[in-house]
Amino acid sequence: DTGVSQDPRHKITKRGQNVTFRCDPISEHNRLYWYRQTLGQGPEFLTYFQNEAQLEKSRLLSDRFSAERPKGSFSTLEIQRTEQGDSAMYLCASSFGTGDEKLFFGSGTQLSVL
Amino acid sequence: GENVEQHPSTLSVQEGDSAVIKCTYSDSASNYFPWYKQELGKRPQLIIDIRSNVGEKKDQRIAVTLNKTAKHFSLHITETQPEDSAVYFCAASIGDTGRRALTFGSGTRLQVQP
């Protein structure tokens, strides 16, 4: 395992459709994060897990977004009833530790909502 | 929540010159301040970080300073090289107890002219 992997790399969908992304973190990492990045902006925090527990969720996140990490390993991010404003790069990151630690980012999933 | 502002948004320097990027944060409880570098089309990668119990940290040509009273921190790159060209993001979080995930600034595009 050489790093955080995300699937798919690109997703094009029509407005109103549901999409699901997958993230496989570095195997020994206990924390997993989801961020969203649009062109010219920094990553925007969405949610994070410690093992299988979802410990924090952005207040900006609408109820159309849901994330799971059922066995404390891979995670999925689902967006229901997609809107054009959801178009962005969705980044997953993982880390290991009990305090502050380095985040290892995946290459991201580029979502385009038509 | 935390708000991190970053300046300038773009910075162009001649090779060999120094570059300085500044960030301010709003939440006095923040205690962990990393800097990430993102090259075009690639994932963000940690280059240096500082915790609130120190005022300065240096790693070869890169240094970060922190002023907790003023709630700002800066990235200093000396003897810039063309490979330093990238987008740099500052971030802030609350580590350890009362943990809160990283909030990123909007980024600084650094261009080093040969």
PDB file of C-alpha atoms in Angstrom, chain A residues 6-108:
ATOM      1  CA  GLN A   6      -9.654   7.188  -4.394  1.00  0.00           C
ATOM      2  CA  ASP A   7     -12.113   5.863  -6.905  1.00  0.00           C
ATOM      3  CA  PRO A   8     -13.233   6.982  -9.402  1.00  0.00           C
ATOM      4  CA  ARG A   9     -10.773   9.654 -10.542  1.00  0.00           C
ATOM      5  CA  HIS A  10     -13.453  11.422 -12.530  1.00  0.00           C
ATOM      6  CA  LYS A  11     -17.239  11.357 -12.379  1.00  0.00           C
ATOM      7  CA  ILE A  12     -19.650  13.138 -14.691  1.00  0.00           C
ATOM      8  CA  THR A  13     -23.286  13.068 -13.711  1.00  0.00           C
ATOM      9  CA  LYS A  14     -26.527  14.810 -14.446  1.00  0.00           C
ATOM     10  CA  ARG A  15     -28.177  17.101 -11.945  1.00  0.00           C
ATOM     11  CA  GLY A  16     -30.438  15.165  -9.613  1.00  0.00           C
ATOM     12  CA  GLN A  17     -28.517  11.902  -9.784  1.00  0.00           C
ATOM     13  CA  ASN A  18     -26.825  10.255  -6.809  1.00  0.00           C
ATOM     14  CA  VAL A  19     -23.093   9.596  -6.770  1.00  0.00           C
ATOM     15  CA  THR A  20     -20.827   7.613  -4.466  1.00  0.00           C
ATOM     16  CA  PHE A  21     -17.073   7.901  -4.053  1.00  0.00           C
ATOM     17  CA  ARG A  22     -14.698   5.506  -2.348  1.00  0.00           C
ATOM     18  CA  CYS A  23     -11.528   6.157  -0.384  1.00  0.00           C
ATOM     19  CA  ASP A  24      -8.997   3.556   0.749  1.00  0.00           C
ATOM     20  CA  PRO A  25      -6.657   5.057   3.350  1.00  0.00           C
ATOM     21  CA  ILE A  26      -3.151   3.941   4.220  1.00  0.00           C
ATOM     22  CA  SER A  27      -3.778   0.655   5.990  1.00  0.00           C
ATOM     23  CA  GLU A  28      -2.482   1.497   9.478  1.00  0.00           C
ATOM     24  CA  HIS A  29      -4.123   4.936   9.598  1.00  0.00           C
ATOM     25  CA  ASN A  30      -6.958   5.320  12.090  1.00  0.00           C
ATOM     26  CA  ARG A  31      -8.227   8.710  10.914  1.00  0.00           C
ATOM     27  CA  LEU A  32      -9.883   9.464   7.609  1.00  0.00           C
ATOM     28  CA  TYR A  33     -10.976  12.863   6.322  1.00  0.00           C
ATOM     29  CA  TRP A  34     -13.080  14.137   3.440  1.00  0.00           C
ATOM     30  CA  TYR A  35     -12.408  17.557   1.956  1.00  0.00           C
ATOM     31  CA  ARG A  36     -13.813  19.373  -1.066  1.00  0.00           C
ATOM     32  CA  GLN A  37     -11.715  21.692  -3.225  1.00  0.00           C
ATOM     33  CA  THR A  38     -12.853  24.044  -5.965  1.00  0.00           C
ATOM     34  CA  LEU A  39     -10.574  25.826  -8.408  1.00  0.00           C
ATOM     35  CA  GLY A  40      -8.501  28.513  -6.751  1.00  0.00           C
ATOM     36  CA  GLN A  41      -9.594  27.631  -3.233  1.00  0.00           C
ATOM     37  CA  GLY A  42      -8.182  25.680  -0.345  1.00  0.00           C
ATOM     38  CA  PRO A  43      -9.592  22.324   0.722  1.00  0.00           C
ATOM     39  CA  GLU A  44     -12.893  22.731   2.568  1.00  0.00           C
ATOM     40  CA  PHE A  45     -13.494  20.329   5.437  1.00  0.00           C
ATOM     41  CA  LEU A  46     -16.507  18.019   5.108  1.00  0.00           C
ATOM     42  CA  THR A  47     -16.179  15.288   7.737  1.00  0.00           C
ATOM     43  CA  TYR A  48     -13.759  12.980   9.506  1.00  0.00           C
ATOM     44  CA  PHE A  49     -13.665   9.549  11.114  1.00  0.00           C
ATOM     45  CA  GLN A  50     -11.583   8.012  13.825  1.00  0.00           C
ATOM     46  CA  ASN A  51     -11.769   4.309  13.140  1.00  0.00           C
ATOM     47  CA  GLU A  52     -15.456   3.737  12.324  1.00  0.00           C
ATOM     48  CA  ALA A  53     -16.791   6.674  14.367  1.00  0.00           C
ATOM     49  CA  GLN A  54     -17.714   9.897  12.553  1.00  0.00           C
ATOM     50  CA  LEU A  55     -16.380  12.500  14.989  1.00  0.00           C
ATOM     51  CA  GLU A  56     -16.928  15.769  13.178  1.00  0.00           C
ATOM     52  CA  LYS A  57     -19.108  17.013  10.365  1.00  0.00           C
ATOM     53  CA  SER A  58     -19.010  20.468   8.804  1.00  0.00           C
ATOM     54  CA  ARG A  59     -22.007  22.638   9.559  1.00  0.00           C
ATOM     55  CA  LEU A  60     -21.903  23.663   5.913  1.00  0.00           C
ATOM     56  CA  LEU A  61     -22.581  20.103   4.828  1.00  0.00           C
ATOM     57  CA  SER A  62     -26.147  19.658   3.637  1.00  0.00           C
ATOM     58  CA  ASP A  63     -28.169  16.565   4.453  1.00  0.00           C
ATOM     59  CA  ARG A  64     -27.681  15.415   0.850  1.00  0.00           C
ATOM     60  CA  PHE A  65     -24.143  14.391   1.840  1.00  0.00           C
ATOM     61  CA  SER A  66     -23.468  11.265   3.858  1.00  0.00           C
ATOM     62  CA  ALA A  67     -20.277   9.396   4.653  1.00  0.00           C
ATOM     63  CA  GLU A  68     -19.557   6.015   6.144  1.00  0.00           C
ATOM     64  CA  ARG A  69     -16.574   4.059   7.293  1.00  0.00           C
ATOM     65  CA  PRO A  70     -18.251   0.809   8.334  1.00  0.00           C
ATOM     66  CA  LYS A  71     -15.268  -1.253   9.432  1.00  0.00           C
ATOM     67  CA  GLY A  72     -12.789   1.469  10.141  1.00  0.00           C
ATOM     68  CA  SER A  73     -10.987   0.867   6.858  1.00  0.00           C
ATOM     69  CA  PHE A  74     -12.300   2.268   3.549  1.00  0.00           C
ATOM     70  CA  SER A  75     -14.864   5.055   3.452  1.00  0.00           C
ATOM     71  CA  THR A  76     -17.618   6.098   1.063  1.00  0.00           C
ATOM     72  CA  LEU A  77     -19.027   9.566   0.449  1.00  0.00           C
ATOM     73  CA  GLU A  78     -22.467   9.743  -1.122  1.00  0.00           C
ATOM     74  CA  ILE A  79     -24.086  12.833  -2.579  1.00  0.00           C
ATOM     75  CA  GLN A  80     -27.807  12.557  -3.228  1.00  0.00           C
ATOM     76  CA  ARG A  81     -29.744  14.674  -5.732  1.00  0.00           C
ATOM     77  CA  THR A  82     -26.595  16.327  -7.041  1.00  0.00           C
ATOM     78  CA  GLU A  83     -26.605  20.023  -7.901  1.00  0.00           C
ATOM     79  CA  GLN A  84     -24.288  21.985 -10.190  1.00  0.00           C
ATOM     80  CA  GLY A  85     -22.761  23.600  -7.112  1.00  0.00           C
ATOM     81  CA  ASP A  86     -21.515  20.195  -6.016  1.00  0.00           C
ATOM     82  CA  SER A  87     -18.998  20.185  -8.877  1.00  0.00           C
ATOM     83  CA  ALA A  88     -15.571  20.057  -7.242  1.00  0.00           C
ATOM     84  CA  MET A  89     -12.581  17.887  -6.453  1.00  0.00           C
ATOM     85  CA  TYR A  90     -13.373  15.614  -3.506  1.00  0.00           C
ATOM     86  CA  LEU A  91     -10.222  14.801  -1.570  1.00  0.00           C
ATOM     87  CA  CYS A  92      -9.758  12.055   0.967  1.00  0.00           C
ATOM     88  CA  ALA A  93      -6.913  12.106   3.483  1.00  0.00           C
ATOM     89  CA  SER A  94      -5.777   9.782   6.220  1.00  0.00           C
ATOM     90  CA  SER A  95      -3.506   9.983   9.243  1.00  0.00           C
ATOM     91  CA  PHE A  96      -2.366   8.022  12.249  1.00  0.00           C
ATOM     92  CA  GLY A  97      -2.049   9.367  15.733  1.00  0.00           C
ATOM     93  CA  THR A  98      -3.764  10.650  18.806  1.00  0.00           C
ATOM     94  CA  GLY A  99      -3.061  14.342  18.335  1.00  0.00           C
ATOM     95  CA  ASP A 100      -1.931  16.486  15.453  1.00  0.00           C
ATOM     96  CA  GLU A 101      -0.406  14.579  12.659  1.00  0.00           C
ATOM     97  CA  LYS A 102       0.458  14.773   8.992  1.00  0.00           C
ATOM     98  CA  LEU A 103      -2.390  14.239   6.566  1.00  0.00           C
ATOM     99  CA  PHE A 104      -1.738  12.068   3.526  1.00  0.00           C
ATOM    100  CA  PHE A 105      -4.040  13.067   0.692  1.00  0.00           C
ATOM    101  CA  GLY A 106      -5.384  10.962  -2.124  1.00  0.00           C
ATOM    102  CA  SER A 107      -5.454  12.168  -5.727  1.00  0.00           C
ATOM    103  CA  GLY A 108      -9.111  13.053  -5.439  1.00  0.00           C
TER     104      GLY A 108
END
